[in-house]
Tab-separated table of C-alpha atoms in Angstrom:
chain	number	residue	atom	x	y	z
L	1	UNK	CA	20.125	58.533	-66.663
L	2	UNK	CA	19.104	61.639	-64.713
L	3	UNK	CA	18.635	61.244	-61.202
L	4	UNK	CA	16.556	63.314	-58.399
L	5	UNK	CA	19.597	63.148	-56.836
L	6	UNK	CA	21.520	64.816	-59.362
L	7	UNK	CA	19.762	68.381	-58.788
L	8	UNK	CA	21.430	68.626	-55.188
L	9	UNK	CA	25.008	68.433	-56.577
L	10	UNK	CA	24.340	71.941	-58.428
L	11	UNK	CA	24.137	73.888	-54.901
L	12	UNK	CA	27.118	75.592	-53.653
L	13	UNK	CA	28.475	74.210	-50.666
L	14	UNK	CA	28.533	77.603	-49.108
L	15	UNK	CA	24.925	78.155	-49.257
L	16	UNK	CA	23.344	77.860	-45.798
L	17	UNK	CA	20.891	75.306	-46.260
L	18	UNK	CA	18.548	75.117	-42.611
L	19	UNK	CA	16.219	72.781	-44.001
L	20	UNK	CA	18.658	70.165	-44.951
L	21	UNK	CA	18.045	68.156	-42.005
L	22	UNK	CA	14.216	68.512	-42.038
L	23	UNK	CA	14.175	67.178	-45.713
L	24	UNK	CA	15.852	64.202	-44.808
L	25	UNK	CA	13.522	63.377	-42.119
L	26	UNK	CA	10.637	60.477	-41.814
L	27	UNK	CA	7.448	61.357	-39.716
L	28	UNK	CA	8.780	60.257	-36.763
L	29	UNK	CA	11.806	62.209	-36.633
L	30	UNK	CA	9.854	65.222	-37.452
L	31	UNK	CA	7.882	64.832	-34.820
L	32	UNK	CA	10.729	63.946	-32.580
L	33	UNK	CA	12.447	67.198	-33.482
L	34	UNK	CA	8.999	69.268	-32.417
L	35	UNK	CA	8.773	66.758	-29.490
L	36	UNK	CA	12.657	68.036	-28.775
L	37	UNK	CA	11.513	71.822	-28.587
L	38	UNK	CA	8.359	71.044	-26.407
L	39	UNK	CA	10.626	69.128	-23.769
L	40	UNK	CA	12.940	72.023	-23.623
L	41	UNK	CA	10.199	74.561	-23.034
L	42	UNK	CA	8.281	72.304	-20.400
L	43	UNK	CA	12.031	71.539	-18.716
L	44	UNK	CA	12.180	75.318	-18.139
L	45	UNK	CA	8.608	75.408	-17.060
L	46	UNK	CA	9.301	73.006	-14.517
L	47	UNK	CA	12.166	74.330	-13.280
L	48	UNK	CA	10.335	77.443	-12.823
L	49	UNK	CA	7.138	75.656	-11.051
L	50	UNK	CA	9.871	73.825	-9.209
L	51	UNK	CA	11.473	77.021	-7.505
L	52	UNK	CA	8.180	78.177	-6.837
L	53	UNK	CA	7.216	75.492	-4.664
L	54	UNK	CA	10.330	75.037	-2.948
L	55	UNK	CA	10.551	78.677	-1.969
L	56	UNK	CA	6.623	79.400	-1.481
L	57	UNK	CA	7.219	82.700	-3.200
L	58	UNK	CA	5.085	83.257	-6.706
L	59	UNK	CA	8.027	85.087	-8.105
L	60	UNK	CA	11.182	83.427	-6.705
L	61	UNK	CA	13.593	85.555	-8.785
L	62	UNK	CA	12.873	89.486	-9.505
L	63	UNK	CA	15.288	92.241	-11.354
L	64	UNK	CA	15.587	95.278	-9.513
L	65	UNK	CA	14.234	98.169	-11.629
L	66	UNK	CA	15.034	101.232	-10.195
L	67	UNK	CA	17.779	102.785	-7.787
L	68	UNK	CA	15.427	103.559	-4.624
L	69	UNK	CA	17.706	101.009	-2.952
L	70	UNK	CA	20.933	101.954	-3.441
L	71	UNK	CA	23.829	101.544	-2.239
L	72	UNK	CA	22.484	97.994	-1.595
L	73	UNK	CA	21.051	97.112	-4.758
L	74	UNK	CA	21.367	98.540	-8.304
L	75	UNK	CA	19.100	98.511	-11.063
L	76	UNK	CA	19.840	95.255	-13.064
L	77	UNK	CA	20.550	93.211	-10.028
L	78	UNK	CA	19.025	90.088	-9.657
L	79	UNK	CA	17.289	89.131	-6.444
L	80	UNK	CA	16.448	85.554	-4.826
L	81	UNK	CA	13.334	85.431	-2.506
L	82	UNK	CA	11.635	83.175	-0.481
L	83	UNK	CA	8.386	83.253	0.947
L	84	UNK	CA	8.275	81.030	4.113
L	85	UNK	CA	5.362	81.320	6.433
L	86	UNK	CA	7.125	80.746	9.525
L	87	UNK	CA	9.927	83.819	9.132
L	88	UNK	CA	8.585	86.742	10.750
L	89	UNK	CA	9.142	90.027	9.089
L	90	UNK	CA	11.095	92.499	11.243
L	91	UNK	CA	12.352	95.973	11.162
L	92	UNK	CA	15.280	96.073	8.672
L	93	UNK	CA	14.548	93.297	6.607
L	94	UNK	CA	14.166	93.661	2.340
L	95	UNK	CA	10.845	92.692	1.193
L	96	UNK	CA	9.722	92.437	-2.302
L	97	UNK	CA	5.840	93.424	-2.133
L	98	UNK	CA	2.940	93.943	-4.475
L	99	UNK	CA	0.538	96.867	-3.942
L	100	UNK	CA	-2.786	96.829	-5.020
L	101	UNK	CA	-3.718	98.132	-8.177
L	102	UNK	CA	0.033	98.105	-9.614
L	103	UNK	CA	1.109	94.636	-11.350
L	104	UNK	CA	5.118	95.594	-10.839
L	105	UNK	CA	6.532	94.339	-7.371
L	106	UNK	CA	8.835	97.054	-5.589
L	107	UNK	CA	11.628	96.105	-3.302
L	108	UNK	CA	12.106	98.367	-0.233
L	109	UNK	CA	13.330	97.878	3.031
L	110	UNK	CA	10.944	97.328	6.387
L	111	UNK	CA	11.208	100.095	8.739
L	112	UNK	CA	8.182	99.567	11.069
L	113	UNK	CA	6.344	96.698	12.020
L	114	UNK	CA	3.489	96.277	14.219
L	115	UNK	CA	2.430	92.862	15.393
L	116	UNK	CA	-0.348	91.431	17.152
L	117	UNK	CA	-0.517	88.215	19.435
L	118	UNK	CA	-1.964	86.118	16.721
L	119	UNK	CA	0.810	86.728	14.190
L	120	UNK	CA	-1.214	89.550	12.241
L	121	UNK	CA	1.444	91.917	10.943
L	122	UNK	CA	1.175	95.637	9.625
L	123	UNK	CA	4.258	97.011	8.453
L	124	UNK	CA	5.836	100.234	6.443
L	125	UNK	CA	8.228	100.375	4.032
L	126	UNK	CA	10.689	102.493	2.515
L	127	UNK	CA	13.388	102.506	-0.152
L	128	UNK	CA	17.078	103.202	1.097
L	129	UNK	CA	17.688	106.058	-1.283
L	130	UNK	CA	14.306	107.588	-1.098
L	131	UNK	CA	13.616	110.649	1.064
L	132	UNK	CA	10.280	109.767	2.347
L	133	UNK	CA	8.384	106.387	3.154
L	134	UNK	CA	6.148	104.561	0.754
L	135	UNK	CA	2.875	105.745	1.820
L	136	UNK	CA	2.777	107.779	-1.462
L	137	UNK	CA	2.814	104.596	-3.320
L	138	UNK	CA	0.374	102.337	-1.319
L	139	UNK	CA	-3.536	102.671	-2.471
L	140	UNK	CA	-5.515	105.412	-1.849
L	141	UNK	CA	-6.226	105.042	2.231
L	142	UNK	CA	-3.708	102.505	2.605
L	143	UNK	CA	-1.020	103.249	5.081
L	144	UNK	CA	-0.055	99.703	6.107
L	145	UNK	CA	0.961	96.698	4.478
L	146	UNK	CA	0.427	93.149	5.388
L	147	UNK	CA	1.612	89.860	5.218
L	148	UNK	CA	-0.657	89.012	2.136
L	149	UNK	CA	1.232	91.868	0.230
L	150	UNK	CA	4.713	90.022	0.496
L	151	UNK	CA	5.805	88.200	-2.770
L	152	UNK	CA	9.025	87.191	-0.688
L	153	UNK	CA	12.147	88.191	1.632
L	154	UNK	CA	15.205	88.938	-0.331
L	155	UNK	CA	17.805	85.885	0.434
L	156	UNK	CA	20.757	86.658	-1.918
L	157	UNK	CA	21.741	88.475	-5.401
L	158	UNK	CA	23.643	88.572	-8.239
L	159	UNK	CA	24.912	91.837	-9.386
L	160	UNK	CA	24.217	92.971	-13.488
L	161	UNK	CA	22.594	89.568	-14.515
L	162	UNK	CA	19.229	91.090	-14.786
L	163	UNK	CA	20.516	94.118	-17.047
L	164	UNK	CA	19.508	91.310	-19.829
L	165	UNK	CA	15.946	91.179	-18.526
L	166	UNK	CA	15.676	94.817	-18.716
L	167	UNK	CA	17.473	94.850	-22.221
L	168	UNK	CA	14.789	92.628	-23.382
L	169	UNK	CA	11.795	94.542	-21.894
L	170	UNK	CA	13.050	98.122	-23.075
L	171	UNK	CA	13.248	96.231	-26.870
L	172	UNK	CA	10.827	93.997	-27.045
L	173	UNK	CA	11.755	93.112	-30.524
L	174	UNK	CA	15.216	91.974	-29.441
L	175	UNK	CA	13.515	89.294	-27.093
L	176	UNK	CA	11.205	87.983	-30.141
L	177	UNK	CA	14.038	87.802	-32.414
L	178	UNK	CA	16.179	85.963	-29.829
L	179	UNK	CA	13.469	83.673	-28.863
L	180	UNK	CA	12.741	82.971	-32.428
L	181	UNK	CA	16.304	82.026	-33.302
L	182	UNK	CA	16.753	79.888	-30.548
L	183	UNK	CA	13.445	78.210	-31.467
L	184	UNK	CA	14.440	77.805	-34.824
L	185	UNK	CA	17.780	75.987	-33.877
L	186	UNK	CA	16.244	73.578	-31.751
L	187	UNK	CA	13.446	72.889	-34.523
L	188	UNK	CA	15.907	72.733	-37.435
L	189	UNK	CA	19.014	70.950	-36.002
L	190	UNK	CA	18.721	67.793	-35.640
L	191	UNK	CA	19.891	65.965	-32.358
L	192	UNK	CA	20.988	62.647	-31.866
S	1	UNK	CA	27.190	48.613	-69.897
S	2	UNK	CA	25.170	48.590	-66.681
S	3	UNK	CA	22.087	48.131	-68.626
S	4	UNK	CA	23.087	45.538	-70.420
S	5	UNK	CA	23.971	43.245	-67.728
S	6	UNK	CA	20.793	44.346	-65.852
S	7	UNK	CA	18.882	43.056	-68.439
S	8	UNK	CA	20.877	39.552	-68.346
S	9	UNK	CA	19.969	39.561	-64.702
S	10	UNK	CA	16.199	40.399	-65.168
S	11	UNK	CA	15.364	36.309	-65.079
S	12	UNK	CA	17.305	36.123	-61.765
S	13	UNK	CA	14.627	37.943	-59.562
S	14	UNK	CA	13.491	41.432	-58.947
S	15	UNK	CA	15.982	44.199	-58.680
S	16	UNK	CA	14.936	44.992	-55.382
S	17	UNK	CA	13.938	48.485	-54.214
S	18	UNK	CA	17.505	50.081	-55.266
S	19	UNK	CA	16.702	50.471	-58.842
S	20	UNK	CA	19.863	49.939	-59.680
S	21	UNK	CA	19.271	45.985	-60.016
S	22	UNK	CA	22.716	45.185	-57.965
S	23	UNK	CA	22.747	42.850	-55.133
S	24	UNK	CA	20.016	40.114	-55.450
S	25	UNK	CA	20.710	39.123	-58.777
S	26	UNK	CA	24.088	38.150	-57.298
S	27	UNK	CA	22.712	35.048	-55.513
S	28	UNK	CA	20.828	33.895	-58.701
S	29	UNK	CA	23.338	34.198	-61.045
S	30	UNK	CA	23.711	30.508	-61.260
S	31	UNK	CA	20.200	30.365	-63.306
S	32	UNK	CA	21.977	32.253	-65.717
S	33	UNK	CA	24.740	29.339	-66.219
S	34	UNK	CA	22.142	27.737	-68.817
S	35	UNK	CA	23.171	30.411	-71.068
S	36	UNK	CA	26.786	29.168	-71.381
S	37	UNK	CA	26.247	25.895	-72.938
S	38	UNK	CA	25.178	27.380	-76.253
S	39	UNK	CA	28.146	28.871	-78.317
S	40	UNK	CA	26.052	31.578	-79.849
S	41	UNK	CA	25.583	32.452	-76.381
S	42	UNK	CA	29.032	32.405	-74.960
S	43	UNK	CA	30.293	35.319	-77.265
S	44	UNK	CA	27.414	37.549	-75.898
S	45	UNK	CA	27.235	36.238	-72.527
S	46	UNK	CA	31.067	36.608	-71.609
S	47	UNK	CA	31.308	40.082	-70.860
S	48	UNK	CA	27.849	40.071	-69.205
S	49	UNK	CA	29.089	37.097	-66.997
S	50	UNK	CA	32.334	39.139	-66.515
S	51	UNK	CA	30.140	42.145	-65.409
S	52	UNK	CA	27.812	40.196	-63.067
S	53	UNK	CA	31.338	38.537	-60.924
S	54	UNK	CA	32.358	42.274	-60.789
S	55	UNK	CA	29.201	42.714	-59.477
S	56	UNK	CA	29.043	39.995	-57.038
S	57	UNK	CA	32.290	40.879	-55.800
S	58	UNK	CA	31.602	44.101	-55.326
S	59	UNK	CA	28.725	42.775	-53.265
S	60	UNK	CA	25.682	44.909	-52.597
S	61	UNK	CA	26.308	48.570	-52.700
S	62	UNK	CA	24.425	51.516	-50.905
S	63	UNK	CA	23.604	53.763	-54.169
S	64	UNK	CA	22.106	56.540	-52.379
S	65	UNK	CA	23.952	59.880	-53.329
S	66	UNK	CA	26.731	60.256	-50.876
S	67	UNK	CA	26.262	61.749	-47.862
S	68	UNK	CA	28.238	64.989	-47.271
S	69	UNK	CA	27.930	66.752	-43.599
S	70	UNK	CA	30.081	68.924	-41.641
S	71	UNK	CA	32.745	66.956	-40.449
S	72	UNK	CA	33.659	69.245	-37.112
S	73	UNK	CA	29.731	68.926	-36.174
S	74	UNK	CA	29.881	65.703	-33.598
S	75	UNK	CA	26.188	65.435	-33.640
S	76	UNK	CA	25.940	65.673	-37.427
S	77	UNK	CA	28.790	63.028	-37.859
S	78	UNK	CA	27.044	60.698	-35.322
S	79	UNK	CA	23.527	60.875	-37.059
S	80	UNK	CA	24.977	59.957	-40.351
S	81	UNK	CA	26.834	57.092	-39.030
S	82	UNK	CA	23.925	56.054	-37.358
S	83	UNK	CA	21.509	56.378	-40.252
S	84	UNK	CA	24.319	54.539	-42.831
S	85	UNK	CA	24.399	51.629	-40.086
S	86	UNK	CA	20.619	51.302	-40.111
S	87	UNK	CA	20.558	51.853	-44.051
S	88	UNK	CA	23.115	48.722	-44.360
S	89	UNK	CA	21.076	46.429	-41.585
S	90	UNK	CA	17.726	47.572	-43.499
S	91	UNK	CA	18.396	47.142	-47.002
S	92	UNK	CA	21.464	44.852	-47.261
S	93	UNK	CA	19.816	42.302	-44.801
S	94	UNK	CA	16.864	43.092	-45.464
S	95	UNK	CA	15.272	43.402	-41.967
S	96	UNK	CA	12.281	45.009	-40.883
S	97	UNK	CA	12.188	47.804	-38.681
S	98	UNK	CA	10.368	47.698	-35.340
S	99	UNK	CA	9.107	51.079	-34.169
S	100	UNK	CA	7.742	50.001	-30.944
S	101	UNK	CA	11.177	50.849	-29.163
S	102	UNK	CA	11.126	54.110	-30.361
S	103	UNK	CA	7.212	54.901	-30.317
S	104	UNK	CA	7.533	53.895	-26.809
S	105	UNK	CA	10.036	56.704	-25.933
S	106	UNK	CA	7.987	59.332	-28.134
S	107	UNK	CA	4.813	58.896	-26.214
S	108	UNK	CA	6.833	59.093	-22.770
S	109	UNK	CA	8.150	62.489	-23.870
S	110	UNK	CA	4.631	63.391	-24.935
S	111	UNK	CA	3.337	62.498	-21.708
S	112	UNK	CA	5.748	64.352	-19.646
S	113	UNK	CA	5.010	67.369	-21.643
S	114	UNK	CA	1.429	66.846	-20.985
S	115	UNK	CA	2.231	66.895	-17.145
S	116	UNK	CA	4.133	70.215	-17.681
S	117	UNK	CA	1.031	71.583	-19.496
S	118	UNK	CA	-1.418	70.543	-17.000
S	119	UNK	CA	1.023	72.218	-14.250
S	120	UNK	CA	0.516	75.363	-16.129
S	121	UNK	CA	-3.140	75.196	-16.481
S	122	UNK	CA	-4.024	74.289	-13.096
S	123	UNK	CA	-1.740	77.214	-11.800
S	124	UNK	CA	-3.275	79.979	-14.149
S	125	UNK	CA	-6.716	78.316	-12.821
S	126	UNK	CA	-6.034	78.409	-8.944
S	127	UNK	CA	-3.481	81.005	-8.370
S	128	UNK	CA	-0.391	79.792	-6.700
S	129	UNK	CA	-0.733	78.644	-2.757
S	130	UNK	CA	-3.707	76.755	-3.876
S	131	UNK	CA	-2.186	74.862	-6.927
S	132	UNK	CA	0.851	73.864	-4.656
S	133	UNK	CA	0.386	70.046	-4.774
S	134	UNK	CA	-0.505	69.895	-7.968
S	135	UNK	CA	2.641	71.766	-9.114
S	136	UNK	CA	4.734	69.750	-6.532
S	137	UNK	CA	3.469	66.403	-8.189
S	138	UNK	CA	4.138	67.443	-11.421
S	139	UNK	CA	7.300	68.602	-10.835
S	140	UNK	CA	8.377	65.626	-9.044
S	141	UNK	CA	7.259	63.603	-11.667
S	142	UNK	CA	8.589	65.099	-14.869
S	143	UNK	CA	12.398	64.211	-14.207
S	144	UNK	CA	11.143	60.511	-14.573
S	145	UNK	CA	10.205	60.252	-17.650
S	146	UNK	CA	13.666	60.970	-19.130
S	147	UNK	CA	15.373	57.847	-20.295
S	148	UNK	CA	18.479	58.242	-22.605
S	149	UNK	CA	19.504	55.102	-23.813
S	150	UNK	CA	21.591	54.950	-26.975
S	151	UNK	CA	19.698	52.171	-28.825
S	152	UNK	CA	18.548	53.635	-32.211
S	153	UNK	CA	17.554	50.766	-34.458
S	154	UNK	CA	15.740	47.723	-33.331
S	155	UNK	CA	14.965	45.493	-36.232
S	156	UNK	CA	13.729	42.102	-36.758
S	157	UNK	CA	14.387	39.386	-39.393
S	158	UNK	CA	11.034	37.319	-40.169
S	159	UNK	CA	11.923	33.431	-39.468
S	160	UNK	CA	11.246	32.131	-43.138
S	161	UNK	CA	9.714	29.123	-41.867
S	162	UNK	CA	7.088	31.140	-39.991
S	163	UNK	CA	7.133	28.946	-36.854
S	164	UNK	CA	9.858	30.594	-34.575
S	165	UNK	CA	9.748	33.914	-33.122
S	166	UNK	CA	11.907	36.397	-34.929
S	167	UNK	CA	15.126	37.511	-33.942
S	168	UNK	CA	16.204	40.473	-32.789
S	169	UNK	CA	18.862	42.814	-33.909
S	170	UNK	CA	19.737	46.093	-31.896
S	171	UNK	CA	22.077	48.773	-32.737
S	172	UNK	CA	23.421	51.342	-30.471
S	173	UNK	CA	26.155	54.009	-30.619
S	174	UNK	CA	28.087	56.324	-28.797
S	175	UNK	CA	30.292	59.341	-29.900
S	176	UNK	CA	31.305	61.414	-26.974
S	177	UNK	CA	31.434	65.016	-27.417
S	178	UNK	CA	34.491	66.729	-29.303
S	179	UNK	CA	35.975	62.762	-29.335
S	180	UNK	CA	36.503	60.995	-32.565
S	181	UNK	CA	36.326	57.774	-31.344
S	182	UNK	CA	32.662	56.104	-32.495
S	183	UNK	CA	31.555	52.676	-30.942
S	184	UNK	CA	28.607	50.892	-32.727
S	185	UNK	CA	27.371	47.804	-30.841
S	186	UNK	CA	24.696	45.120	-32.290
S	187	UNK	CA	22.921	43.294	-30.293
S	188	UNK	CA	21.451	40.083	-31.640
S	189	UNK	CA	18.700	38.395	-29.779
S	190	UNK	CA	17.874	34.735	-31.010
S	191	UNK	CA	13.802	34.373	-31.086
S	192	UNK	CA	14.280	30.805	-30.434
S	193	UNK	CA	16.535	30.472	-27.687
S	194	UNK	CA	16.215	34.285	-26.228
S	195	UNK	CA	19.924	34.403	-25.735
S	196	UNK	CA	21.577	37.634	-26.511
S	197	UNK	CA	25.158	38.318	-28.102
S	198	UNK	CA	26.730	41.384	-28.667
S	199	UNK	CA	29.452	42.671	-31.216
S	200	UNK	CA	30.939	46.007	-30.780
S	201	UNK	CA	33.808	47.867	-32.871
S	202	UNK	CA	35.098	51.505	-31.627
S	203	UNK	CA	36.933	53.361	-34.422
S	204	UNK	CA	37.960	57.232	-35.265
S	205	UNK	CA	35.331	58.728	-37.473
S	206	UNK	CA	38.638	59.977	-39.621
S	207	UNK	CA	38.502	56.068	-41.127
S	208	UNK	CA	35.073	56.678	-42.844
S	209	UNK	CA	34.788	60.519	-43.794
S	210	UNK	CA	36.877	61.990	-46.153
S	211	UNK	CA	38.657	65.246	-45.902
S	212	UNK	CA	35.349	67.092	-47.450
S	213	UNK	CA	32.999	65.072	-44.961
S	214	UNK	CA	31.743	62.791	-47.252
S	215	UNK	CA	31.037	59.863	-45.380
S	216	UNK	CA	32.920	56.822	-47.749
S	217	UNK	CA	30.632	53.863	-47.308
S	218	UNK	CA	33.529	51.717	-49.291
S	219	UNK	CA	35.304	51.880	-45.693
S	220	UNK	CA	31.888	51.900	-43.306
S	221	UNK	CA	29.919	49.268	-45.142
S	222	UNK	CA	32.634	46.043	-44.246
S	223	UNK	CA	32.903	47.040	-40.694
S	224	UNK	CA	28.889	47.051	-40.387
S	225	UNK	CA	29.229	43.337	-42.162
S	226	UNK	CA	31.485	42.282	-40.270
S	227	UNK	CA	29.903	42.889	-37.029
S	228	UNK	CA	26.839	41.107	-38.674
S	229	UNK	CA	28.735	38.238	-39.926
S	230	UNK	CA	30.069	37.787	-36.901
S	231	UNK	CA	27.393	37.180	-34.811
S	232	UNK	CA	25.447	35.347	-37.588
S	233	UNK	CA	28.074	32.808	-38.536
S	234	UNK	CA	28.311	32.165	-34.523
S	235	UNK	CA	24.341	31.023	-34.312
S	236	UNK	CA	25.104	28.765	-37.474
S	237	UNK	CA	27.652	27.220	-35.792
S	238	UNK	CA	25.601	26.558	-32.783
């Protein structure tokens, strides 16, 4: 009597059977695998959005990309930002700001501040490791930055950790490969 | 040999879902006793009866291909033990699986993903500062959707008289990470009295798997049956 199951016994035990778990699943379990993947993505998303709400900054964790703030920050450092409206911006503080027309934020130090009675401010920034101030980086005709350009103020940092992000941005294939492997692992392996 | 035994047992009632015609015919072997009366049939039926008795003593057997998993992979071990326990309850005792609990969990998780998507889209449409309240709402409500209980089977047995509500059997299990002690808990909820009774065992997984990672049903199935019978017989005594 030949049973369908007999075919399976011919497979060598060392072969990589990544679909083995999936084959034995019914409809509900397959849906659960997809749902598990979606839950992981959703959880990561919720944590990120939660940080955004908590810190008030649209990008609470940034990576330093250039050496313009050495010796304080080096390329590859991770920065934690907050952007509370009540916190005043004073000279000497390190802020991350966005210039209109550029999408990559810049992290430099505030060197001059003009403040009005009602709280409006204009400030000038310069990188610690730069010779000149940032007026060359601002928009054409703009000489000062305002509160609305600020992404956040640096509150803490982790050295070197951001190098992973830099590598993944420089080699996008590596990033996609890593994401694909992680996604496949979650989708194909059966959790309890 | 197995073919002749099943031919003799065919009159006793259908061979059930499993095809090899084992279990159900044991209960109806008494109907074949008429064969023993005739001398001619005694000659043929002795091997048939002895085989049938052997089958009865063996009891119901799970006859799928033996499951082989990586014995060092904790979640694969737990999954295969859970699946086999489920199989025993559903196939041997013929209970009907109730998907309500599982469907409920799937729906709740889907709703939580939906919340996350709503948060994402809202934030995209109305850039950050305006979307704060909606984001806060979604983020705060998201963790409330998590509810990890360890019940993996809810099965009910239809009352044969059709009058009383069904009895419910629940299986839940736990296996700690990097630990070898597997706990299986069987809960019986009587349909009539709404009383709840539990039985559980904790054993090392080494008792059920051989060195190559194959689950040995001969060692595992009696444990399940023992749990089940301990709960079922209490009911009869009461």
